[in-house]
Amino acid sequence: MQFSYEQHRIIGGIGADDEYWRALEQGEFKLPRCSGCGQWTWPAHYRCGVCGSWEFVWTPLEPVGTVYAWTRTCYAFERVKERAADVPYVTVLAEIPAAGNARVMGILQGSEENLRIGAAVRGLILPPSEKSKHYPSIQWTLEAHR
Ligand SMILES: [Zn+2]
């Protein structure tokens, strides 16, 4: 099944983050930065909350950050039944210092050793799959001690 960005909009998104998904599909990690004042705006919006500009530059970033928060899922919830076989799994909210500390969510892949708030993580971009409901996704892996 091919993911449709129009479908995403119908499901509940407002479309301001379409470029995030398009970039991920192409293996790039991009977040929006206001053309007017430089403010990073994530989650994406059509208008800058600081200066009112409607223009954003989708800026390529290296997918590196630190763990802002994490949670372990120990139950196969119906809404994410595609991940039932992975239970228990950890979801990380990673803070991206190069993007004004924007926070980007993803599943933790690999070892949980050293999982703690502030731990360094690196993102791995994955193509759309059944598990990610046909969206491209970013998975975080813990970097060696830093
Ligand atoms: Zn602005």
mmCIF file of N, CA and C and ligand atoms in Angstrom:
data_model
loop_
_atom_site.group_PDB
_atom_site.id
_atom_site.type_symbol
_atom_site.label_atom_id
_atom_site.label_comp_id
_atom_site.label_asym_id
_atom_site.label_seq_id
_atom_site.Cartn_x
_atom_site.Cartn_y
_atom_site.Cartn_z
ATOM 1 N N MET A 1 0.843 -1.197 0.000
ATOM 2 C CA MET A 1 0.000 0.000 0.000
ATOM 3 C C MET A 1 0.873 1.240 0.000
ATOM 4 N N GLN A 2 0.585 2.139 -0.889
ATOM 5 C CA GLN A 2 1.348 3.383 -0.980
ATOM 6 C C GLN A 2 0.725 4.423 -0.067
ATOM 7 N N PHE A 3 1.554 5.060 0.724
ATOM 8 C CA PHE A 3 1.084 6.099 1.634
ATOM 9 C C PHE A 3 0.685 7.331 0.835
ATOM 10 N N SER A 4 -0.437 7.925 1.200
ATOM 11 C CA SER A 4 -0.901 9.128 0.525
ATOM 12 C C SER A 4 -0.929 10.286 1.504
ATOM 13 N N TYR A 5 -0.254 11.377 1.125
ATOM 14 C CA TYR A 5 -0.233 12.533 2.020
ATOM 15 C C TYR A 5 -1.613 13.179 2.117
ATOM 16 N N GLU A 6 -2.391 13.043 1.042
ATOM 17 C CA GLU A 6 -3.772 13.536 1.087
ATOM 18 C C GLU A 6 -4.554 12.759 2.143
ATOM 19 N N GLN A 7 -4.323 11.454 2.191
ATOM 20 C CA GLN A 7 -4.987 10.600 3.164
ATOM 21 C C GLN A 7 -4.613 11.049 4.582
ATOM 22 N N HIS A 8 -3.359 11.380 4.779
ATOM 23 C CA HIS A 8 -2.879 11.859 6.072
ATOM 24 C C HIS A 8 -3.675 13.083 6.502
ATOM 25 N N ARG A 9 -3.888 13.997 5.574
ATOM 26 C CA ARG A 9 -4.638 15.215 5.860
ATOM 27 C C ARG A 9 -6.074 14.875 6.278
ATOM 28 N N ILE A 10 -6.662 13.928 5.581
ATOM 29 C CA ILE A 10 -8.042 13.538 5.873
ATOM 30 C C ILE A 10 -8.125 12.878 7.243
ATOM 31 N N ILE A 11 -7.122 12.060 7.576
ATOM 32 C CA ILE A 11 -7.114 11.358 8.856
ATOM 33 C C ILE A 11 -7.049 12.338 10.022
ATOM 34 N N GLY A 12 -6.477 13.488 9.849
ATOM 35 C CA GLY A 12 -6.461 14.417 10.964
ATOM 36 C C GLY A 12 -5.333 15.419 10.946
ATOM 37 N N GLY A 13 -4.333 15.213 10.088
ATOM 38 C CA GLY A 13 -3.262 16.183 10.014
ATOM 39 C C GLY A 13 -3.744 17.431 9.297
ATOM 40 N N ILE A 14 -3.024 18.550 9.470
ATOM 41 C CA ILE A 14 -3.415 19.776 8.778
ATOM 42 C C ILE A 14 -2.564 19.987 7.539
ATOM 43 N N GLY A 15 -1.601 19.100 7.326
ATOM 44 C CA GLY A 15 -0.797 19.185 6.115
ATOM 45 C C GLY A 15 0.462 20.010 6.257
ATOM 46 N N ALA A 16 0.610 20.739 7.359
ATOM 47 C CA ALA A 16 1.791 21.588 7.527
ATOM 48 C C ALA A 16 3.068 20.755 7.634
ATOM 49 N N ASP A 17 2.937 19.482 7.993
ATOM 50 C CA ASP A 17 4.126 18.643 8.150
ATOM 51 C C ASP A 17 4.362 17.706 6.957
ATOM 52 N N ASP A 18 3.655 17.914 5.845
ATOM 53 C CA ASP A 18 3.831 17.042 4.677
ATOM 54 C C ASP A 18 5.299 16.914 4.270
ATOM 55 N N GLU A 19 6.018 18.031 4.315
ATOM 56 C CA GLU A 19 7.409 18.007 3.870
ATOM 57 C C GLU A 19 8.282 17.131 4.780
ATOM 58 N N TYR A 20 7.923 17.051 6.046
ATOM 59 C CA TYR A 20 8.649 16.168 6.966
ATOM 60 C C TYR A 20 8.586 14.731 6.456
ATOM 61 N N TRP A 21 7.365 14.299 6.086
ATOM 62 C CA TRP A 21 7.168 12.911 5.625
ATOM 63 C C TRP A 21 7.817 12.681 4.271
ATOM 64 N N ARG A 22 7.682 13.670 3.376
ATOM 65 C CA ARG A 22 8.299 13.535 2.045
ATOM 66 C C ARG A 22 9.813 13.392 2.178
ATOM 67 N N ALA A 23 10.402 14.224 3.041
ATOM 68 C CA ALA A 23 11.856 14.172 3.231
ATOM 69 C C ALA A 23 12.267 12.820 3.815
ATOM 70 N N LEU A 24 11.554 12.348 4.820
ATOM 71 C CA LEU A 24 11.882 11.042 5.412
ATOM 72 C C LEU A 24 11.820 9.945 4.360
ATOM 73 N N GLU A 25 10.814 10.018 3.496
ATOM 74 C CA GLU A 25 10.699 9.008 2.439
ATOM 75 C C GLU A 25 11.923 8.995 1.539
ATOM 76 N N GLN A 26 12.546 10.167 1.406
ATOM 77 C CA GLN A 26 13.748 10.265 0.576
ATOM 78 C C GLN A 26 15.015 10.070 1.399
ATOM 79 N N GLY A 27 14.833 9.660 2.662
ATOM 80 C CA GLY A 27 15.992 9.367 3.511
ATOM 81 C C GLY A 27 16.608 10.593 4.147
ATOM 82 N N GLU A 28 15.872 11.708 4.152
ATOM 83 C CA GLU A 28 16.395 12.945 4.735
ATOM 84 C C GLU A 28 15.593 13.345 5.961
ATOM 85 N N PHE A 29 16.274 13.908 6.932
ATOM 86 C CA PHE A 29 15.650 14.415 8.147
ATOM 87 C C PHE A 29 15.619 15.937 8.041
ATOM 88 N N LYS A 30 14.416 16.503 7.924
ATOM 89 C CA LYS A 30 14.274 17.957 7.774
ATOM 90 C C LYS A 30 13.245 18.467 8.761
ATOM 91 N N LEU A 31 13.504 19.641 9.302
ATOM 92 C CA LEU A 31 12.532 20.318 10.155
ATOM 93 C C LEU A 31 12.388 21.758 9.657
ATOM 94 N N PRO A 32 11.220 22.369 9.926
ATOM 95 C CA PRO A 32 10.955 23.704 9.399
ATOM 96 C C PRO A 32 11.516 24.832 10.271
ATOM 97 N N ARG A 33 12.096 25.804 9.591
ATOM 98 C CA ARG A 33 12.628 26.989 10.263
ATOM 99 C C ARG A 33 12.037 28.223 9.590
ATOM 100 N N CYS A 34 11.573 29.151 10.406
ATOM 101 C CA CYS A 34 10.927 30.352 9.886
ATOM 102 C C CYS A 34 11.901 31.195 9.057
ATOM 103 N N SER A 35 11.448 31.598 7.861
ATOM 104 C CA SER A 35 12.271 32.452 6.994
ATOM 105 C C SER A 35 12.373 33.863 7.541
ATOM 106 N N GLY A 36 11.369 34.275 8.315
ATOM 107 C CA GLY A 36 11.348 35.636 8.838
ATOM 108 C C GLY A 36 12.289 35.850 10.010
ATOM 109 N N CYS A 37 12.188 34.977 11.014
ATOM 110 C CA CYS A 37 12.944 35.214 12.250
ATOM 111 C C CYS A 37 13.873 34.067 12.646
ATOM 112 N N GLY A 38 13.836 32.969 11.903
ATOM 113 C CA GLY A 38 14.749 31.872 12.196
ATOM 114 C C GLY A 38 14.254 30.892 13.249
ATOM 115 N N GLN A 39 13.060 31.108 13.772
ATOM 116 C CA GLN A 39 12.511 30.225 14.805
ATOM 117 C C GLN A 39 12.239 28.821 14.234
ATOM 118 N N TRP A 40 12.731 27.795 14.930
ATOM 119 C CA TRP A 40 12.367 26.419 14.556
ATOM 120 C C TRP A 40 10.950 26.183 15.030
ATOM 121 N N THR A 41 10.129 25.584 14.194
ATOM 122 C CA THR A 41 8.722 25.391 14.532
ATOM 123 C C THR A 41 8.349 23.924 14.350
ATOM 124 N N TRP A 42 8.329 23.208 15.452
ATOM 125 C CA TRP A 42 7.992 21.797 15.420
ATOM 126 C C TRP A 42 7.234 21.434 16.672
ATOM 127 N N PRO A 43 6.052 20.800 16.559
ATOM 128 C CA PRO A 43 5.366 20.365 15.344
ATOM 129 C C PRO A 43 5.138 21.521 14.365
ATOM 130 N N ALA A 44 5.060 21.158 13.099
ATOM 131 C CA ALA A 44 4.952 22.153 12.038
ATOM 132 C C ALA A 44 3.634 22.922 12.093
ATOM 133 N N HIS A 45 3.716 24.194 11.718
ATOM 134 C CA HIS A 45 2.537 25.039 11.574
ATOM 135 C C HIS A 45 2.677 25.785 10.256
ATOM 136 N N TYR A 46 1.568 26.352 9.782
ATOM 137 C CA TYR A 46 1.640 27.139 8.550
ATOM 138 C C TYR A 46 2.188 28.529 8.810
ATOM 139 N N ARG A 47 2.058 28.998 10.058
ATOM 140 C CA ARG A 47 2.453 30.377 10.347
ATOM 141 C C ARG A 47 3.353 30.397 11.578
ATOM 142 N N CYS A 48 4.369 31.237 11.547
ATOM 143 C CA CYS A 48 5.298 31.343 12.676
ATOM 144 C C CYS A 48 4.603 32.010 13.867
ATOM 145 N N GLY A 49 4.704 31.378 15.021
ATOM 146 C CA GLY A 49 4.088 31.912 16.224
ATOM 147 C C GLY A 49 4.850 33.085 16.809
ATOM 148 N N VAL A 50 6.071 33.327 16.339
ATOM 149 C CA VAL A 50 6.891 34.420 16.866
ATOM 150 C C VAL A 50 6.711 35.693 16.030
ATOM 151 N N CYS A 51 6.907 35.583 14.706
ATOM 152 C CA CYS A 51 6.893 36.800 13.873
ATOM 153 C C CYS A 51 5.715 36.865 12.906
ATOM 154 N N GLY A 52 4.949 35.776 12.786
ATOM 155 C CA GLY A 52 3.778 35.812 11.919
ATOM 156 C C GLY A 52 4.047 35.466 10.467
ATOM 157 N N SER A 53 5.293 35.167 10.116
ATOM 158 C CA SER A 53 5.615 34.822 8.727
ATOM 159 C C SER A 53 4.912 33.528 8.319
ATOM 160 N N TRP A 54 4.632 33.432 7.007
ATOM 161 C CA TRP A 54 4.029 32.210 6.452
ATOM 162 C C TRP A 54 5.078 31.368 5.744
ATOM 163 N N GLU A 55 6.309 31.832 5.744
ATOM 164 C CA GLU A 55 7.365 31.158 4.986
ATOM 165 C C GLU A 55 8.281 30.362 5.896
ATOM 166 N N PHE A 56 8.491 29.103 5.537
ATOM 167 C CA PHE A 56 9.417 28.241 6.279
ATOM 168 C C PHE A 56 10.406 27.607 5.320
ATOM 169 N N VAL A 57 11.592 27.375 5.820
ATOM 170 C CA VAL A 57 12.598 26.639 5.057
ATOM 171 C C VAL A 57 12.734 25.281 5.718
ATOM 172 N N TRP A 58 12.502 24.232 4.938
ATOM 173 C CA TRP A 58 12.678 22.875 5.473
ATOM 174 C C TRP A 58 14.160 22.553 5.414
ATOM 175 N N THR A 59 14.770 22.530 6.586
ATOM 176 C CA THR A 59 16.214 22.504 6.710
ATOM 177 C C THR A 59 16.721 21.085 7.001
ATOM 178 N N PRO A 60 17.608 20.572 6.150
ATOM 179 C CA PRO A 60 18.173 19.238 6.397
ATOM 180 C C PRO A 60 19.032 19.260 7.664
ATOM 181 N N LEU A 61 18.884 18.223 8.453
ATOM 182 C CA LEU A 61 19.626 18.111 9.710
ATOM 183 C C LEU A 61 20.218 16.719 9.825
ATOM 184 N N GLU A 62 21.316 16.639 10.549
ATOM 185 C CA GLU A 62 21.815 15.320 10.914
ATOM 186 C C GLU A 62 20.886 14.815 12.031
ATOM 187 N N PRO A 63 20.402 13.578 11.933
ATOM 188 C CA PRO A 63 19.453 13.103 12.947
ATOM 189 C C PRO A 63 20.147 12.693 14.243
ATOM 190 N N VAL A 64 20.621 13.685 14.976
ATOM 191 C CA VAL A 64 21.263 13.411 16.260
ATOM 192 C C VAL A 64 20.655 14.312 17.329
ATOM 193 N N GLY A 65 20.565 13.762 18.538
ATOM 194 C CA GLY A 65 19.989 14.528 19.630
ATOM 195 C C GLY A 65 20.210 13.826 20.952
ATOM 196 N N THR A 66 19.377 14.188 21.916
ATOM 197 C CA THR A 66 19.458 13.569 23.235
ATOM 198 C C THR A 66 18.056 13.155 23.682
ATOM 199 N N VAL A 67 18.023 12.181 24.585
ATOM 200 C CA VAL A 67 16.731 11.692 25.082
ATOM 201 C C VAL A 67 16.125 12.762 25.988
ATOM 202 N N TYR A 68 14.962 13.274 25.584
ATOM 203 C CA TYR A 68 14.230 14.229 26.418
ATOM 204 C C TYR A 68 13.301 13.458 27.356
ATOM 205 N N ALA A 69 12.686 12.404 26.819
ATOM 206 C CA ALA A 69 11.794 11.542 27.605
ATOM 207 C C ALA A 69 11.688 10.203 26.893
ATOM 208 N N TRP A 70 11.299 9.197 27.617
ATOM 209 C CA TRP A 70 11.056 7.897 26.979
ATOM 210 C C TRP A 70 9.993 7.152 27.761
ATOM 211 N N THR A 71 9.373 6.175 27.099
ATOM 212 C CA THR A 71 8.369 5.341 27.759
ATOM 213 C C THR A 71 8.432 3.937 27.176
ATOM 214 N N ARG A 72 8.112 2.964 27.995
ATOM 215 C CA ARG A 72 8.113 1.576 27.523
ATOM 216 C C ARG A 72 6.664 1.121 27.372
ATOM 217 N N THR A 73 6.358 0.578 26.211
ATOM 218 C CA THR A 73 5.021 0.045 25.953
ATOM 219 C C THR A 73 5.046 -1.456 26.227
ATOM 220 N N CYS A 74 4.199 -1.892 27.150
ATOM 221 C CA CYS A 74 4.184 -3.294 27.576
ATOM 222 C C CYS A 74 2.873 -3.989 27.207
ATOM 223 N N TYR A 75 2.065 -3.326 26.406
ATOM 224 C CA TYR A 75 0.760 -3.871 26.049
ATOM 225 C C TYR A 75 0.540 -3.652 24.553
ATOM 226 N N ALA A 76 -0.035 -4.626 23.889
ATOM 227 C CA ALA A 76 -0.299 -4.512 22.452
ATOM 228 C C ALA A 76 -1.614 -3.767 22.234
ATOM 229 N N PHE A 77 -1.538 -2.446 22.216
ATOM 230 C CA PHE A 77 -2.736 -1.630 22.029
ATOM 231 C C PHE A 77 -3.331 -1.849 20.642
ATOM 232 N N GLU A 78 -4.655 -1.823 20.566
ATOM 233 C CA GLU A 78 -5.364 -2.050 19.306
ATOM 234 C C GLU A 78 -4.941 -1.040 18.229
ATOM 235 N N ARG A 79 -4.732 0.220 18.617
ATOM 236 C CA ARG A 79 -4.392 1.269 17.635
ATOM 237 C C ARG A 79 -3.006 1.086 17.029
ATOM 238 N N VAL A 80 -2.163 0.310 17.699
ATOM 239 C CA VAL A 80 -0.823 0.047 17.149
ATOM 240 C C VAL A 80 -0.576 -1.462 17.131
ATOM 241 N N LYS A 81 -1.575 -2.189 16.688
ATOM 242 C CA LYS A 81 -1.485 -3.651 16.677
ATOM 243 C C LYS A 81 -0.362 -4.159 15.764
ATOM 244 N N GLU A 82 0.078 -3.314 14.814
ATOM 245 C CA GLU A 82 1.183 -3.694 13.925
ATOM 246 C C GLU A 82 2.473 -3.935 14.712
ATOM 247 N N ARG A 83 2.552 -3.377 15.900
ATOM 248 C CA ARG A 83 3.762 -3.533 16.711
ATOM 249 C C ARG A 83 3.599 -4.565 17.829
ATOM 250 N N ALA A 84 2.528 -5.320 17.794
ATOM 251 C CA ALA A 84 2.249 -6.281 18.866
ATOM 252 C C ALA A 84 3.422 -7.242 19.102
ATOM 253 N N ALA A 85 4.060 -7.662 18.023
ATOM 254 C CA ALA A 85 5.161 -8.622 18.156
ATOM 255 C C ALA A 85 6.392 -7.993 18.818
ATOM 256 N N ASP A 86 6.456 -6.669 18.846
ATOM 257 C CA ASP A 86 7.627 -5.975 19.416
ATOM 258 C C ASP A 86 7.475 -5.694 20.908
ATOM 259 N N VAL A 87 6.287 -5.874 21.461
ATOM 260 C CA VAL A 87 6.036 -5.566 22.878
ATOM 261 C C VAL A 87 6.922 -6.441 23.756
ATOM 262 N N PRO A 88 7.620 -5.900 24.769
ATOM 263 C CA PRO A 88 7.674 -4.480 25.106
ATOM 264 C C PRO A 88 8.679 -3.727 24.226
ATOM 265 N N TYR A 89 8.369 -2.461 23.938
ATOM 266 C CA TYR A 89 9.296 -1.623 23.177
ATOM 267 C C TYR A 89 9.317 -0.225 23.792
ATOM 268 N N VAL A 90 10.381 0.499 23.470
ATOM 269 C CA VAL A 90 10.578 1.830 24.044
ATOM 270 C C VAL A 90 10.377 2.892 22.962
ATOM 271 N N THR A 91 9.642 3.936 23.300
ATOM 272 C CA THR A 91 9.479 5.097 22.429
ATOM 273 C C THR A 91 10.270 6.248 23.047
ATOM 274 N N VAL A 92 11.049 6.920 22.217
ATOM 275 C CA VAL A 92 11.896 8.018 22.692
ATOM 276 C C VAL A 92 11.418 9.335 22.091
ATOM 277 N N LEU A 93 11.379 10.373 22.926
ATOM 278 C CA LEU A 93 11.176 11.735 22.456
ATOM 279 C C LEU A 93 12.559 12.383 22.501
ATOM 280 N N ALA A 94 13.137 12.546 21.313
ATOM 281 C CA ALA A 94 14.512 13.049 21.221
ATOM 282 C C ALA A 94 14.515 14.555 21.001
ATOM 283 N N GLU A 95 15.383 15.237 21.719
ATOM 284 C CA GLU A 95 15.541 16.678 21.572
ATOM 285 C C GLU A 95 16.687 16.928 20.598
ATOM 286 N N ILE A 96 16.454 17.806 19.619
ATOM 287 C CA ILE A 96 17.433 18.066 18.566
ATOM 288 C C ILE A 96 18.072 19.443 18.802
ATOM 289 N N PRO A 97 19.256 19.495 19.392
ATOM 290 C CA PRO A 97 19.884 20.792 19.707
ATOM 291 C C PRO A 97 20.097 21.672 18.472
ATOM 292 N N ALA A 98 20.406 21.062 17.317
ATOM 293 C CA ALA A 98 20.663 21.847 16.105
ATOM 294 C C ALA A 98 19.392 22.475 15.539
ATOM 295 N N ALA A 99 18.233 22.095 16.102
ATOM 296 C CA ALA A 99 16.956 22.642 15.629
ATOM 297 C C ALA A 99 16.208 23.310 16.780
ATOM 298 N N GLY A 100 16.953 24.065 17.595
ATOM 299 C CA GLY A 100 16.320 24.798 18.691
ATOM 300 C C GLY A 100 15.665 23.896 19.721
ATOM 301 N N ASN A 101 16.206 22.696 19.869
ATOM 302 C CA ASN A 101 15.677 21.693 20.806
ATOM 303 C C ASN A 101 14.275 21.207 20.448
ATOM 304 N N ALA A 102 13.963 21.210 19.156
ATOM 305 C CA ALA A 102 12.718 20.572 18.692
ATOM 306 C C ALA A 102 12.742 19.126 19.159
ATOM 307 N N ARG A 103 11.591 18.571 19.442
ATOM 308 C CA ARG A 103 11.503 17.201 19.962
ATOM 309 C C ARG A 103 10.798 16.293 18.960
ATOM 310 N N VAL A 104 11.474 15.207 18.617
ATOM 311 C CA VAL A 104 10.987 14.303 17.579
ATOM 312 C C VAL A 104 10.877 12.879 18.144
ATOM 313 N N MET A 105 9.709 12.279 17.948
ATOM 314 C CA MET A 105 9.432 10.966 18.519
ATOM 315 C C MET A 105 9.820 9.837 17.577
ATOM 316 N N GLY A 106 10.281 8.740 18.166
ATOM 317 C CA GLY A 106 10.581 7.552 17.378
ATOM 318 C C GLY A 106 10.758 6.351 18.287
ATOM 319 N N ILE A 107 10.682 5.171 17.695
ATOM 320 C CA ILE A 107 10.898 3.928 18.438
ATOM 321 C C ILE A 107 12.397 3.782 18.702
ATOM 322 N N LEU A 108 12.747 3.260 19.882
ATOM 323 C CA LEU A 108 14.155 2.966 20.167
ATOM 324 C C LEU A 108 14.497 1.623 19.557
ATOM 325 N N GLN A 109 15.603 1.597 18.831
ATOM 326 C CA GLN A 109 16.090 0.376 18.206
ATOM 327 C C GLN A 109 17.403 -0.016 18.877
ATOM 328 N N GLY A 110 17.579 -1.304 19.096
ATOM 329 C CA GLY A 110 18.853 -1.774 19.642
ATOM 330 C C GLY A 110 18.862 -1.781 21.157
ATOM 331 N N SER A 111 20.049 -1.759 21.698
ATOM 332 C CA SER A 111 20.247 -1.901 23.137
ATOM 333 C C SER A 111 19.607 -0.776 23.952
ATOM 334 N N GLU A 112 19.083 -1.148 25.117
ATOM 335 C CA GLU A 112 18.543 -0.156 26.057
ATOM 336 C C GLU A 112 19.569 0.206 27.122
ATOM 337 N N GLU A 113 20.757 -0.377 26.995
ATOM 338 C CA GLU A 113 21.790 -0.057 27.969
ATOM 339 C C GLU A 113 22.098 1.438 27.857
ATOM 340 N N ASN A 114 22.204 2.102 28.961
ATOM 341 C CA ASN A 114 22.460 3.552 29.033
ATOM 342 C C ASN A 114 21.250 4.402 28.659
ATOM 343 N N LEU A 115 20.056 3.784 28.578
ATOM 344 C CA LEU A 115 18.858 4.575 28.310
ATOM 345 C C LEU A 115 18.572 5.446 29.526
ATOM 346 N N ARG A 116 18.650 6.747 29.337
ATOM 347 C CA ARG A 116 18.376 7.698 30.415
ATOM 348 C C ARG A 116 18.120 9.071 29.779
ATOM 349 N N ILE A 117 17.498 9.955 30.540
ATOM 350 C CA ILE A 117 17.276 11.318 30.073
ATOM 351 C C ILE A 117 18.645 11.948 29.791
ATOM 352 N N GLY A 118 18.792 12.563 28.657
ATOM 353 C CA GLY A 118 20.042 13.222 28.296
ATOM 354 C C GLY A 118 21.012 12.356 27.499
ATOM 355 N N ALA A 119 20.720 11.060 27.369
ATOM 356 C CA ALA A 119 21.611 10.179 26.603
ATOM 357 C C ALA A 119 21.593 10.570 25.127
ATOM 358 N N ALA A 120 22.740 10.447 24.485
ATOM 359 C CA ALA A 120 22.854 10.802 23.068
ATOM 360 C C ALA A 120 22.207 9.733 22.194
ATOM 361 N N VAL A 121 21.439 10.169 21.199
ATOM 362 C CA VAL A 121 20.805 9.239 20.266
ATOM 363 C C VAL A 121 21.075 9.667 18.823
ATOM 364 N N ARG A 122 21.011 8.683 17.956
ATOM 365 C CA ARG A 122 21.151 8.932 16.521
ATOM 366 C C ARG A 122 19.964 8.302 15.820
ATOM 367 N N GLY A 123 19.423 9.004 14.858
ATOM 368 C CA GLY A 123 18.256 8.517 14.132
ATOM 369 C C GLY A 123 18.620 7.703 12.916
ATOM 370 N N LEU A 124 17.821 6.674 12.680
ATOM 371 C CA LEU A 124 17.932 5.866 11.473
ATOM 372 C C LEU A 124 16.585 5.992 10.763
ATOM 373 N N ILE A 125 16.626 6.432 9.511
ATOM 374 C CA ILE A 125 15.386 6.656 8.769
ATOM 375 C C ILE A 125 14.987 5.367 8.058
ATOM 376 N N LEU A 126 13.751 4.950 8.279
ATOM 377 C CA LEU A 126 13.249 3.724 7.667
ATOM 378 C C LEU A 126 12.139 4.053 6.671
ATOM 379 N N PRO A 127 12.069 3.277 5.592
ATOM 380 C CA PRO A 127 11.009 3.508 4.601
ATOM 381 C C PRO A 127 9.643 3.124 5.159
ATOM 382 N N PRO A 128 8.581 3.539 4.504
ATOM 383 C CA PRO A 128 7.241 3.159 4.964
ATOM 384 C C PRO A 128 7.129 1.640 5.081
ATOM 385 N N SER A 129 6.417 1.199 6.099
ATOM 386 C CA SER A 129 6.226 -0.234 6.300
ATOM 387 C C SER A 129 4.890 -0.477 6.989
ATOM 388 N N GLU A 130 4.527 -1.750 7.043
ATOM 389 C CA GLU A 130 3.295 -2.133 7.729
ATOM 390 C C GLU A 130 3.340 -1.657 9.179
ATOM 391 N N LYS A 131 4.497 -1.888 9.836
ATOM 392 C CA LYS A 131 4.652 -1.526 11.254
ATOM 393 C C LYS A 131 4.465 -0.044 11.511
ATOM 394 N N SER A 132 4.865 0.777 10.545
ATOM 395 C CA SER A 132 4.765 2.229 10.741
ATOM 396 C C SER A 132 3.543 2.796 10.018
ATOM 397 N N LYS A 133 2.546 1.939 9.805
ATOM 398 C CA LYS A 133 1.283 2.345 9.174
ATOM 399 C C LYS A 133 1.526 3.038 7.831
ATOM 400 N N HIS A 134 2.534 2.553 7.111
ATOM 401 C CA HIS A 134 2.864 3.025 5.766
ATOM 402 C C HIS A 134 3.393 4.459 5.739
ATOM 403 N N TYR A 135 3.876 4.914 6.866
ATOM 404 C CA TYR A 135 4.606 6.178 6.932
ATOM 405 C C TYR A 135 6.092 5.824 6.970
ATOM 406 N N PRO A 136 6.944 6.703 6.431
ATOM 407 C CA PRO A 136 8.362 6.531 6.726
ATOM 408 C C PRO A 136 8.538 6.835 8.216
ATOM 409 N N SER A 137 9.627 6.394 8.807
ATOM 410 C CA SER A 137 9.782 6.644 10.243
ATOM 411 C C SER A 137 11.244 6.868 10.598
ATOM 412 N N ILE A 138 11.433 7.423 11.782
ATOM 413 C CA ILE A 138 12.788 7.579 12.294
ATOM 414 C C ILE A 138 12.866 6.742 13.561
ATOM 415 N N GLN A 139 13.909 5.937 13.653
ATOM 416 C CA GLN A 139 14.139 5.138 14.853
ATOM 417 C C GLN A 139 15.406 5.667 15.510
ATOM 418 N N TRP A 140 15.374 5.725 16.833
ATOM 419 C CA TRP A 140 16.523 6.239 17.570
ATOM 420 C C TRP A 140 17.355 5.083 18.112
ATOM 421 N N THR A 141 18.656 5.235 18.042
ATOM 422 C CA THR A 141 19.555 4.270 18.675
ATOM 423 C C THR A 141 20.445 5.057 19.633
ATOM 424 N N LEU A 142 20.747 4.431 20.767
ATOM 425 C CA LEU A 142 21.613 5.086 21.751
ATOM 426 C C LEU A 142 23.043 5.048 21.264
ATOM 427 N N GLU A 143 23.711 6.182 21.347
ATOM 428 C CA GLU A 143 25.113 6.245 20.973
ATOM 429 C C GLU A 143 25.941 5.778 22.154
ATOM 430 N N ALA A 144 27.153 5.379 21.883
ATOM 431 C CA ALA A 144 28.055 4.975 22.965
ATOM 432 C C ALA A 144 28.203 6.153 23.925
ATOM 433 N N HIS A 145 28.606 5.882 25.145
ATOM 434 C CA HIS A 145 28.711 6.894 26.208
ATOM 435 C C HIS A 145 29.158 8.248 25.689
ATOM 436 N N ARG A 146 28.386 9.270 26.032
ATOM 437 C CA ARG A 146 28.758 10.632 25.656
ATOM 438 C C ARG A 146 28.278 11.564 26.726
HETATM 439 ZN ZN ZN B 1 9.223 33.802 12.527
#
